[in-house]
XYZ file of C-alpha atoms in Angstrom:
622
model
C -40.631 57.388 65.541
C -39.748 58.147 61.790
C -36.110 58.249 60.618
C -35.210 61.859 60.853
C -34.915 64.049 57.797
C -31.518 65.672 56.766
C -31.562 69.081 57.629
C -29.134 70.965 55.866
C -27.223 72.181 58.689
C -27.700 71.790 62.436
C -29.357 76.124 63.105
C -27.031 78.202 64.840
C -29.104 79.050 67.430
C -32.495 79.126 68.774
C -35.304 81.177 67.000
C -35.858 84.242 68.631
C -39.258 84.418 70.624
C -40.872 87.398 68.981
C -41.675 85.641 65.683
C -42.847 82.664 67.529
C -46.203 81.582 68.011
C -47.570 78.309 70.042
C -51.437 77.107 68.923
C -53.441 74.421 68.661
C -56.609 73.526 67.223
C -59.141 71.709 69.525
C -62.653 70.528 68.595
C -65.721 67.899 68.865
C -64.845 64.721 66.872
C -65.081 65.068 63.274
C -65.175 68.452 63.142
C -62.217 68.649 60.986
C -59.325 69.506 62.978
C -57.336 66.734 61.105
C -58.040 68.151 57.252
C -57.093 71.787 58.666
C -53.645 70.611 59.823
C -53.279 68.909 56.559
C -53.729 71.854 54.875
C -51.829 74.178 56.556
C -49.007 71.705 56.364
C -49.896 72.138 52.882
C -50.175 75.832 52.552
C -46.561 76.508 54.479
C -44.586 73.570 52.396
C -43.071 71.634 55.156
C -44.825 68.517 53.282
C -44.583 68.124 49.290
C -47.615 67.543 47.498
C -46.203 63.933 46.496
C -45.739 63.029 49.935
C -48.680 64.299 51.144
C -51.944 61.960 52.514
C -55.318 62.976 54.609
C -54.882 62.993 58.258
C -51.149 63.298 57.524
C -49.751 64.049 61.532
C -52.281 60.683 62.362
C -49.189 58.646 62.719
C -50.531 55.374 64.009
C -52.228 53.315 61.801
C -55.131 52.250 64.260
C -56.094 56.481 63.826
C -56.258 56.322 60.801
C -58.425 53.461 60.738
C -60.901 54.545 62.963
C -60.727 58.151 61.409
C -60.002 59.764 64.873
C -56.832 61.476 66.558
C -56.027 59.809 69.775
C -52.178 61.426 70.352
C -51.927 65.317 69.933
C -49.177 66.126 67.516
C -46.608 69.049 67.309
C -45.535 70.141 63.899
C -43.274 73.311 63.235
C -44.413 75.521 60.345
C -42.489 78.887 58.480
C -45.224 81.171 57.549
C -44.648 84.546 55.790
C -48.362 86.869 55.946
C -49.009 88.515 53.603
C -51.207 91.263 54.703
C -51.162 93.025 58.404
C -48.402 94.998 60.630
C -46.419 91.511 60.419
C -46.521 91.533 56.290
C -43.286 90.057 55.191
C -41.630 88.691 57.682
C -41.010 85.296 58.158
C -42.942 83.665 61.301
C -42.495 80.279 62.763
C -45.470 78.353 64.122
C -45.825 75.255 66.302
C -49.355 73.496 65.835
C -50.522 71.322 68.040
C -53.466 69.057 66.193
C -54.839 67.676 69.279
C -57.692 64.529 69.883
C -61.408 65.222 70.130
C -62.629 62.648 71.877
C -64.119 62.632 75.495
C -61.567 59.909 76.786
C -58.805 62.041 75.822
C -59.284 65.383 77.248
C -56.390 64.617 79.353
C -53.991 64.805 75.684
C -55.506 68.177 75.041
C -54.747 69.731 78.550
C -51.137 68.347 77.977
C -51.160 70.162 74.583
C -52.602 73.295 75.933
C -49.888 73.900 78.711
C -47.430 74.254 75.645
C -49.398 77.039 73.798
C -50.603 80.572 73.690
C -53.320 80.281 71.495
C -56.053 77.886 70.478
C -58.034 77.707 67.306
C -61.366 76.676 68.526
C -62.866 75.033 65.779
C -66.616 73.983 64.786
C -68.720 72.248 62.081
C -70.940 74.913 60.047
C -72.908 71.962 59.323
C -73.521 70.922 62.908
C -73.050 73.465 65.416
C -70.979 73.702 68.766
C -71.792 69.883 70.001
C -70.770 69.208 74.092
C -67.195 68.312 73.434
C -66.390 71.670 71.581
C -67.978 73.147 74.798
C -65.697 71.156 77.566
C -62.157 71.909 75.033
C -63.244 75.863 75.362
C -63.230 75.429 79.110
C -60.269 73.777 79.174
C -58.576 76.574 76.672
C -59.756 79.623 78.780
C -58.652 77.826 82.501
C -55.107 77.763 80.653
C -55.404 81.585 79.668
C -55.049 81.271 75.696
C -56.339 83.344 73.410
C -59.108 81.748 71.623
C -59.699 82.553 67.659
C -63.102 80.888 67.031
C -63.587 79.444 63.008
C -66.060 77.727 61.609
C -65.195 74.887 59.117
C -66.750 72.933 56.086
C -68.527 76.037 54.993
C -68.005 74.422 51.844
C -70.719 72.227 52.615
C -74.336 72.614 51.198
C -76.025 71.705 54.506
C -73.478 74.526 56.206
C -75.237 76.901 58.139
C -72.543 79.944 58.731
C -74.403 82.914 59.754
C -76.385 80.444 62.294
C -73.451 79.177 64.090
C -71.310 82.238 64.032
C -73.960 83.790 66.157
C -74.418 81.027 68.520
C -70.381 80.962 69.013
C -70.336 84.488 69.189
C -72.859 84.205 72.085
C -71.141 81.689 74.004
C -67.839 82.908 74.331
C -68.696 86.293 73.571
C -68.253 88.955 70.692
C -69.421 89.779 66.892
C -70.297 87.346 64.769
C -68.600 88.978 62.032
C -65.230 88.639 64.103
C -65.495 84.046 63.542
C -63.386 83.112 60.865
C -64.893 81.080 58.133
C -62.467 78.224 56.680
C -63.015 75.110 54.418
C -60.477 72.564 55.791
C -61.144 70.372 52.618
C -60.555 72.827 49.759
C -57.714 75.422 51.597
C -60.522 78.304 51.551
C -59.420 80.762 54.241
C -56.884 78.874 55.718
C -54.399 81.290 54.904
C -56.317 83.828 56.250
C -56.488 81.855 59.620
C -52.863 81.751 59.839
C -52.398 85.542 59.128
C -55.092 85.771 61.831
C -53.296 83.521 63.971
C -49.685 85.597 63.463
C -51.690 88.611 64.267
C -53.588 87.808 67.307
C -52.030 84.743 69.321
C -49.332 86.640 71.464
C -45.408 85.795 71.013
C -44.331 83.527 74.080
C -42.871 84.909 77.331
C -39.627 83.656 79.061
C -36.037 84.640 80.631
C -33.460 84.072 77.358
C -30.203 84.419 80.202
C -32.311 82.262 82.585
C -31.210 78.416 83.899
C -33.118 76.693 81.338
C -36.140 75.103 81.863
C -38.753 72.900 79.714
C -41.866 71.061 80.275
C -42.082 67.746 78.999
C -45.482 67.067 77.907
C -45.088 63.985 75.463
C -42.583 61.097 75.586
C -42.239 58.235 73.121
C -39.970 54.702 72.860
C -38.042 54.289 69.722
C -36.607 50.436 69.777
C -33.383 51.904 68.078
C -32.879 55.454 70.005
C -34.536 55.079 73.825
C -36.766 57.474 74.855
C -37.518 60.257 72.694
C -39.008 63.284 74.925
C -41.299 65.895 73.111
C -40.594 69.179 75.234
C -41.748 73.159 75.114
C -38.930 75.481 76.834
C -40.289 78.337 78.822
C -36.461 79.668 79.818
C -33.266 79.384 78.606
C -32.378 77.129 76.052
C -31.269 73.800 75.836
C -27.931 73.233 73.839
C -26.830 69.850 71.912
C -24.260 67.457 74.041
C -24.829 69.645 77.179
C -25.906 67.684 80.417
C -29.565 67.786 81.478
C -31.439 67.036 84.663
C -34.943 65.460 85.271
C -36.016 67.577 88.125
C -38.476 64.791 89.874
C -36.217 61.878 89.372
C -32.830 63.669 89.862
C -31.574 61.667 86.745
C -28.794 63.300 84.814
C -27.983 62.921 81.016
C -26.313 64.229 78.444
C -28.255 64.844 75.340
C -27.386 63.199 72.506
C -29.528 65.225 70.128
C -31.701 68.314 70.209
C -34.222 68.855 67.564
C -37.589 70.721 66.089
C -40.136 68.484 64.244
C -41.531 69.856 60.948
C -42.825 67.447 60.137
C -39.582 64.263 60.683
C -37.436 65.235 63.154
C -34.673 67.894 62.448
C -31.731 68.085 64.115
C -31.363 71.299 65.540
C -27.877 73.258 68.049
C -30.486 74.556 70.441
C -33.687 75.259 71.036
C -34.422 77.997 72.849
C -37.175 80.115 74.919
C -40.810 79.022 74.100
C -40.007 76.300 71.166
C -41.464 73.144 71.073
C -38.942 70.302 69.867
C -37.561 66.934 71.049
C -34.281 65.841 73.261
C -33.334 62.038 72.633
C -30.616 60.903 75.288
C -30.437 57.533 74.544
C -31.960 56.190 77.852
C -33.485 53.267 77.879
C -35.539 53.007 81.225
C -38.505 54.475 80.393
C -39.178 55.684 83.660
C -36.485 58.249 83.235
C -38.547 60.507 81.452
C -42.063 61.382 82.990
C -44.520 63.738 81.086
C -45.272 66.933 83.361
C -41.407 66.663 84.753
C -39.270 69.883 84.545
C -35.771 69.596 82.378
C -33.018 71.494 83.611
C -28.989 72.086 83.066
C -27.290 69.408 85.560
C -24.857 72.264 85.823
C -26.306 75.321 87.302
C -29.480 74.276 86.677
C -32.753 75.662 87.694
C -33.778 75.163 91.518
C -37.514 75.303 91.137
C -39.806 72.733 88.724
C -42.914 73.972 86.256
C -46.278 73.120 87.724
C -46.803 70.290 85.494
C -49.793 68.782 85.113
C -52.692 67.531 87.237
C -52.562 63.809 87.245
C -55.842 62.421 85.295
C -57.523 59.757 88.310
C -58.698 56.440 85.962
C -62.227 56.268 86.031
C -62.744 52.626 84.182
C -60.717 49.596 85.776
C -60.902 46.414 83.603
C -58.509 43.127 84.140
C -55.446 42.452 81.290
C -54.657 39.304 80.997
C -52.510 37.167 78.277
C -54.037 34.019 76.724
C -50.939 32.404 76.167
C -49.632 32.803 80.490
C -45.904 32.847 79.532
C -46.556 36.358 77.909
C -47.248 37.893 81.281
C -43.392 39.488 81.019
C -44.056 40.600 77.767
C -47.146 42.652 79.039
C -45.071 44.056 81.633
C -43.073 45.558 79.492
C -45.348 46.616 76.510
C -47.374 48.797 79.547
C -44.277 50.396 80.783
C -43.558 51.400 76.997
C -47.108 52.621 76.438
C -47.348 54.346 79.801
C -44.580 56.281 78.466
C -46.675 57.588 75.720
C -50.151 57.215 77.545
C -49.563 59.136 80.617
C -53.060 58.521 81.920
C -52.826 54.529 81.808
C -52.606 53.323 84.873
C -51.584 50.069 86.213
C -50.678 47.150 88.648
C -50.445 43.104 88.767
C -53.260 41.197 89.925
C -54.258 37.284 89.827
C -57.618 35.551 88.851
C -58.289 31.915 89.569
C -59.994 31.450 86.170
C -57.084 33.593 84.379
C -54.405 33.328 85.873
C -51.415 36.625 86.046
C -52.469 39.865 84.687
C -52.580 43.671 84.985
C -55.683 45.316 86.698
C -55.619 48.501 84.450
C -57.479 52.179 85.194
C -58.641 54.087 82.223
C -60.021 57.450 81.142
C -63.360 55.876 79.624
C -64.346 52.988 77.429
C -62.387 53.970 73.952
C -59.470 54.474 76.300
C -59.092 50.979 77.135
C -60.213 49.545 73.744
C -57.541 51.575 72.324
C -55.265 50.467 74.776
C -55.648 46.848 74.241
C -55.266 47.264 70.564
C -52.356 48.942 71.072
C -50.668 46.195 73.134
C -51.999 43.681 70.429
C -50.710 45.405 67.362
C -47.218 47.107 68.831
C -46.338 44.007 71.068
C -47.907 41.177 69.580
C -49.527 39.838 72.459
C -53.113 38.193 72.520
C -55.171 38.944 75.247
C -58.381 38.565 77.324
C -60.112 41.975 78.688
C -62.520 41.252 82.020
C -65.749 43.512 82.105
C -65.125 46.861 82.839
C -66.078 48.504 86.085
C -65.691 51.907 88.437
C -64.418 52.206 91.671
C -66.271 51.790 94.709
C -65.834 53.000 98.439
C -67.402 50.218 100.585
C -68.172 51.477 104.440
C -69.052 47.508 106.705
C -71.043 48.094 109.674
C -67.672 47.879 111.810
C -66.338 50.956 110.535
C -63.969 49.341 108.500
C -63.813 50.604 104.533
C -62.834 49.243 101.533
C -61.949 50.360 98.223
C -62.759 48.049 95.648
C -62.149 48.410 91.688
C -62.320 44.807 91.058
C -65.592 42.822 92.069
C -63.099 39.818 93.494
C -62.142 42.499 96.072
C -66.411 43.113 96.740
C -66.228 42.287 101.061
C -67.895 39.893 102.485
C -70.076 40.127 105.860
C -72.161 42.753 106.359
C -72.204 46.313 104.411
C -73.552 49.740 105.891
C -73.521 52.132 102.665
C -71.707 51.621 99.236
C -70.427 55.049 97.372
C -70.433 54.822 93.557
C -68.778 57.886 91.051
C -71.352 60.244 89.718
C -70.480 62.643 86.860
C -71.909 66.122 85.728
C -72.745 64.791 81.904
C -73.577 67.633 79.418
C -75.986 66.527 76.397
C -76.742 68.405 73.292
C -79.735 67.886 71.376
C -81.857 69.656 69.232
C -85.501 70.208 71.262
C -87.212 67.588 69.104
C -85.228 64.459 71.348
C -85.480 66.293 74.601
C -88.122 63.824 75.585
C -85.875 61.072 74.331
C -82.759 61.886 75.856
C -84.725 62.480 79.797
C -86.058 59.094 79.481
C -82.595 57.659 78.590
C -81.220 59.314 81.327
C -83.941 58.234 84.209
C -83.970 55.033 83.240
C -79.781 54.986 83.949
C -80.549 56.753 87.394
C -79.820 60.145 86.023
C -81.412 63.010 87.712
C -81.479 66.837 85.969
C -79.652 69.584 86.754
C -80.582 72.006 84.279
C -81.349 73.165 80.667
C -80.732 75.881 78.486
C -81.080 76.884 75.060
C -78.278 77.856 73.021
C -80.705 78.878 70.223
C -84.306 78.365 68.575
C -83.743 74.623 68.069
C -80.523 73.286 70.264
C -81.086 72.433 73.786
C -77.809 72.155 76.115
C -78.891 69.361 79.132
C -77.121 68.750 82.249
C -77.821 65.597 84.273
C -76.096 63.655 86.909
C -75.658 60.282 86.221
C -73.422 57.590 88.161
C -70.411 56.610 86.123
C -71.481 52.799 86.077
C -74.470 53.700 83.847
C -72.791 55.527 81.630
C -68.990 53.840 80.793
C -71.863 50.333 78.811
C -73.689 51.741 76.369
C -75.207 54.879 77.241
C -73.359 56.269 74.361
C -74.445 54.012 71.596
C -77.874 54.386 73.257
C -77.687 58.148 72.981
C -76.829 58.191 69.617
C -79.374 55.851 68.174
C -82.290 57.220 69.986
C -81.259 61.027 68.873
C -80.401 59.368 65.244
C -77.049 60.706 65.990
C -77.175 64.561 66.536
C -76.995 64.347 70.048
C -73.309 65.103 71.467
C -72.187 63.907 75.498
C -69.426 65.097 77.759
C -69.040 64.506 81.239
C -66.423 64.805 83.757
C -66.198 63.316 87.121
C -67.989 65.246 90.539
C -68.255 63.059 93.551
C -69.911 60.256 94.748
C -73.609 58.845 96.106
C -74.471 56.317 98.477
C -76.126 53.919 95.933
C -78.137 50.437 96.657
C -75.541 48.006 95.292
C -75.163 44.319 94.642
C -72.563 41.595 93.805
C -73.778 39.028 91.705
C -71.313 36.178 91.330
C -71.965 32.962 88.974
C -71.390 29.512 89.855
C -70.661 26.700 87.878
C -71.327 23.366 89.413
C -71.286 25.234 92.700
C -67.861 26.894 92.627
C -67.705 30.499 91.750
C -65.777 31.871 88.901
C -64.138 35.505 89.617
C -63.376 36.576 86.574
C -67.523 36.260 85.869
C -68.401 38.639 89.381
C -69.812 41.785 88.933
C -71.106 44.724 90.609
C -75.106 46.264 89.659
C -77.250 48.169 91.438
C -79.754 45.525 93.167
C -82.792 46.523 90.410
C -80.457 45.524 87.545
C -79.172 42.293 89.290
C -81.831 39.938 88.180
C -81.733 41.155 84.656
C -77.756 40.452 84.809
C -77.837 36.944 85.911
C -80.186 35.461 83.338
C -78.434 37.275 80.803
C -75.174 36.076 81.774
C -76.446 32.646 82.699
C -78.187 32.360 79.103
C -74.630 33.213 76.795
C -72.514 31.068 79.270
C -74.922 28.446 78.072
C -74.262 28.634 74.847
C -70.703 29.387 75.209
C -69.671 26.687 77.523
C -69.663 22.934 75.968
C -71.276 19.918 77.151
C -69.620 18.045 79.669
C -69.892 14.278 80.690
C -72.421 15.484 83.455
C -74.762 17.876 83.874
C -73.687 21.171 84.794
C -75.940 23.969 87.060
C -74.809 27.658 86.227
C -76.286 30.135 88.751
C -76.126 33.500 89.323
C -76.174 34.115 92.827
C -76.608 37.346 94.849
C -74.756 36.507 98.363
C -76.446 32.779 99.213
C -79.930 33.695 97.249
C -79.491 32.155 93.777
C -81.559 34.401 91.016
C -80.992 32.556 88.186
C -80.043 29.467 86.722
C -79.478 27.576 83.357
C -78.374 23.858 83.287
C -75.766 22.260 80.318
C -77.003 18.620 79.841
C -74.713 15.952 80.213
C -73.572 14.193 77.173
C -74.983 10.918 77.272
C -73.034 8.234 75.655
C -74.789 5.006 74.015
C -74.414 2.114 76.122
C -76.415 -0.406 74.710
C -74.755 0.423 71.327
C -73.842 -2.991 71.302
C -77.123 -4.744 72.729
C -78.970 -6.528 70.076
C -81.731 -7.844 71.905
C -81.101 -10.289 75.057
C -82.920 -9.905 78.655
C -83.647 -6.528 79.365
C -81.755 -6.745 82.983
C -79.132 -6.460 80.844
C -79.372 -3.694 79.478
C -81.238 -2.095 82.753
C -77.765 -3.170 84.784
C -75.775 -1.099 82.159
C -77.784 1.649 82.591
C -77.249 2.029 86.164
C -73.716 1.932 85.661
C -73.729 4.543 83.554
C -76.129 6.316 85.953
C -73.655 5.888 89.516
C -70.881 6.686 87.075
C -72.540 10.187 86.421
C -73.151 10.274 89.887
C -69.481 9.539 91.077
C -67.992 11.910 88.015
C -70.105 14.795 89.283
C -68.851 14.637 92.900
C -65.248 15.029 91.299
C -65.837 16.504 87.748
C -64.346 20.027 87.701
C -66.274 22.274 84.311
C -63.441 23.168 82.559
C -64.377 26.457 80.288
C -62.569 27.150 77.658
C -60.918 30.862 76.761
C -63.135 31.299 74.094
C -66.338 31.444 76.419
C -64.013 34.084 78.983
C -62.946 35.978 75.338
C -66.776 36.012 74.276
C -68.334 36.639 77.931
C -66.084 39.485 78.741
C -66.171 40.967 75.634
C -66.545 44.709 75.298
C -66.094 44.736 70.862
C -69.979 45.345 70.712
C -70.205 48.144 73.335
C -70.268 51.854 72.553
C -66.152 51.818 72.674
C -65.637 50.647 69.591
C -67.995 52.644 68.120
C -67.520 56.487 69.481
């Protein structure tokens, strides 16, 4: 967390609710929900124009590398309109500039249980893409009045009139009545916020009330503890008075109270629907769970906010350290992050080949790479990520069931069904790559639900596909094939009974765990030679030969062979009977032999780091 700014002096009290106004923008990636917050931080002076820099509230530096938002931000801004029944008078606004990206829906529910409003934004250039679609669902299950705006109209490829009437069709209205902005020269932004003071109704809540406020972020500052990001929905919550966690029953007193806009500012209170931050100085991070209810440990409140639903993981991939005396220091770089990433989920797991680690559960692919970068770059740890894979529900012909998210846990004997997780995915596509996308889609097991046109030329497609096919590549295959205009979302429905196979691979007979995986029984052949031909390469020559085979239950499917390095024994030979020579031979040969009984392949960590690899996946390049 930044050092907090000076505020002049700690407020008196808390703002009063009728010139408050809670809203966030959600949108598809890159539609420029970034750039608008940047200007509008611009536009209401909170940030000087020396200080200022693009993506300004993307605090971490791996978002602003990759260009995308991956935590939703709260940022308090004074606004005065200019025009309309509010004309003069001073508002206060909390944004919320909230992530885009599939993998992190669960950040913009969070974000959404602490507004009234929503800016729905969308590309002029592009169109409403399947993402835009799936935050608009979200927005109107949480009741908030939605101002739709179309941005980059500054754009010569911008098609306004086109999109307006497609948005105004979809969540119904005028066209005339979407806003119009460009996020990247400030036109119409002011306009939006007028629009925004106008429309998005003042927050409700009980001023005399036992407070109560929903945490929905939390963060670990090395110097402070936990810093919790809350929004108050009654009473108010007063500097140095005692506080209760309502699900732990923890009680603390708060050592500071404060509004961010954008550094922290101390504040004396905050009060009924504010968004600001409590630091208590706590160190556990446990203390301080997002979706908990903080109350007064004196008269407090006697019933908790709903919270939040918990996200389920959907990916579950292996963490494990290179260097094995950094398992501690794992440990406690997940608890931190957990804190902040609410839907990481993990627990402590061994592998023969690896040794102690973390089986983790993620939202989707990006989730976890951003999740091991994360731990690399914050904690300084080095570490090896296993294949990722979904959760199965294994039913044996003795009734017995198992639930299996790590392929070492795949049971043996014999198997009556295995359920896989399907999702509903939602593609959109312009008409031309129908063709294309359907044949992506069967060939991943997909079968269609429906189509509909949104207009003349855009085609919204919805498919059921199991989760296995799609958390590879399906996205990087889906955007190459459709040359990048097609947009995905999906979200979890159920499961099938699917016909499923564990192919393990054995070197020099013994099988290697961390190697296992589970395909459907089509794909399994495919998997082993592939495998079997980069562990090959990857693996280096050993004294004997060494057999690697890919084996589905005792059938072997493929298999690759490292030859032995074969050292020159008659080096030193220069001519003399050739029994000589044959007898050292031999030796060499029963040496082999006897080595081979006993020699155990010893593969290095840069075959498991190159093997296991997910860099060249779709992940890293959403």
């Amino acid at each position: 967390m930044t050092k907090p700014a000076v505020a002049p002096a700690p407020r008196p009290g808390a703002t009063e609710p009728a010139i408050l106004r809670n809203f966030c923008i959600i949108a598809h990636i890159d539609h420029g929900k970034s750039t608008l917050a940047d200007r509008m931080l611009q536009l209401t002076g909170v940030v000087e124009g020396r200080d200022m820099r693009a993506q300004y509230l993307d605090r971490m530096d791996i978002e602003r590398e990759r260009g995308i938002t991956i935590k939703s931000q709260a940022v308090r801004l004074p606004f005065t309109p200019a025009a309309g029944p509010s004309a003069g008078r001073t508002h206060v606004l909390n944004l919320i500039d909230t992530p885009g990206h599939v993998d992190f829906t669960y950040e913009v529910s969070r974000s959404l249980a602490a507004c009234e409003g929503a800016v729905l934004l969308v590309d002029a250039a592009q169109g409403i893409e399947a993402q835009t679609l799936a935050n608009l669902y979200l927005a109107l299950e949480a009741d908030l009045h939605v101002i739709p705006v179309l941005n980059k109209i500054d754009l010569p490829s911008a098609q306004p009139d086109k999109y307006a009437a497609e948005l105004a069709h979809i969540i119904g209205g005028d066209p005339d009545e979407v806003l119009r902005v460009s996020a990247k020269t400030g036109e119409g932004v002011a306009e939006l916020l007028e629009h925004i003071v106008a429309e998005v109704p003042a927050p409700r809540g009980t001023a005399d009330a036992p407070p109560r406020a929903l945490i929905f972020d939390s963060v670990y500052d090395t110097y402070r503890g936990v810093v919790t990001y809350v929004r108050v929905v009654d009473g108010r919550l007063t500097h140095r008075d005692r506080i209760k966690m309502m699900s732990t029953g923890a009680t603390h007193e708060m050592l500071e109270v404060g509004v961010i806009s954008p550094d922290p500012i101390k504040a004396g209170e905050i009060g009924v629907g504010e968004v600001g931050y409590l630091i208590t100085g706590v160190k556990e991070v446990r203390q301080s769970r997002v979706g908990d209810t903080v109350t007064s440990a004196v008269k407090g409140a006697t019933e908790a906010l709903s919270g939040y639903r918990h996200p389920n993981p959907m990916v579950f991939s292996g963490l494990y350290p290179i260097d094995g005396d950094d398992y501690t220091d794992l440990r406690e770089a997940l608890d931190k992050l957990q804190l902040n990433d609410a839907a990481l989920a993990y627990e402590p797991e061994t592998s023969g080949a690896l040794g102690f680690g973390f089986r983790c559960g993620f939202l989707g692919l990006l989730h976890m790479e951003i999740v091991r970068e994360r731990l690399e770059r914050e904690a300084g740890l080095d570490l090896i990520s296993t294949a990722p894979n979904v959760i199965y529900r294994v039913e044996m012909e003795d009734g017995t069931e198992h639930v299996v998210t790590n392929p070492s846990e795949y049971p043996e004997g014999k198997i009556a069904a295995v359920h896989e997780p399907v999702v509903r995915a939602t593609v959109l596509t312009p008409k031309e790559f129908i063709g294309t996308v359907m044949d992506l889609c069967q060939t991943r097991r997909g079968s269609l639900q429906g189509m509909d046109y949104l207009s003349a030329d855009r085609v919204e497609m919805r498919y059921e596909l199991p989760l296995a096919e799609i958390v590879f590549d399906f996205f990087d295959q889906l955007k190459s094939r459709t040359r990048g205009y097609a947009s995905l979302d999906y979200e979890a429905t159920g499961e099938q009974v699917a016909d499923l196979v564990k192919v393990d691979v054995l070197l020099h007979g013994e099988p290697v765990d961390a190697f296992s995986a589970i395909v459907h029984r089509e794909q399994a052949y495919g998997y082993g030679v592939a495998l079997a031909q980069k562990l090959k390469e990857l693996i280096p020559r050993q004294q004997f030969e060494v057999p690697i085979q890919a084996a589905v239950g005792a059938r072997i499917i493929a298999r690759e062979t490292i030859r032995a390095i074969r050292k020159d024994v008659l080096a030193k030979c220069y001519g003399g009977d050739i029994t000589r020579k044959r007898k050292l031979l031999e030796k060499q040969k029963e040496g082999k032999k006897r080595m081979k009984v006993v020699g155990r392949v010893e593969v290095p960590q840069e075959a498991f780091i190159a093997a296991l690899s997910t860099s060249d996946s779709a992940a890293g390049k959403r």
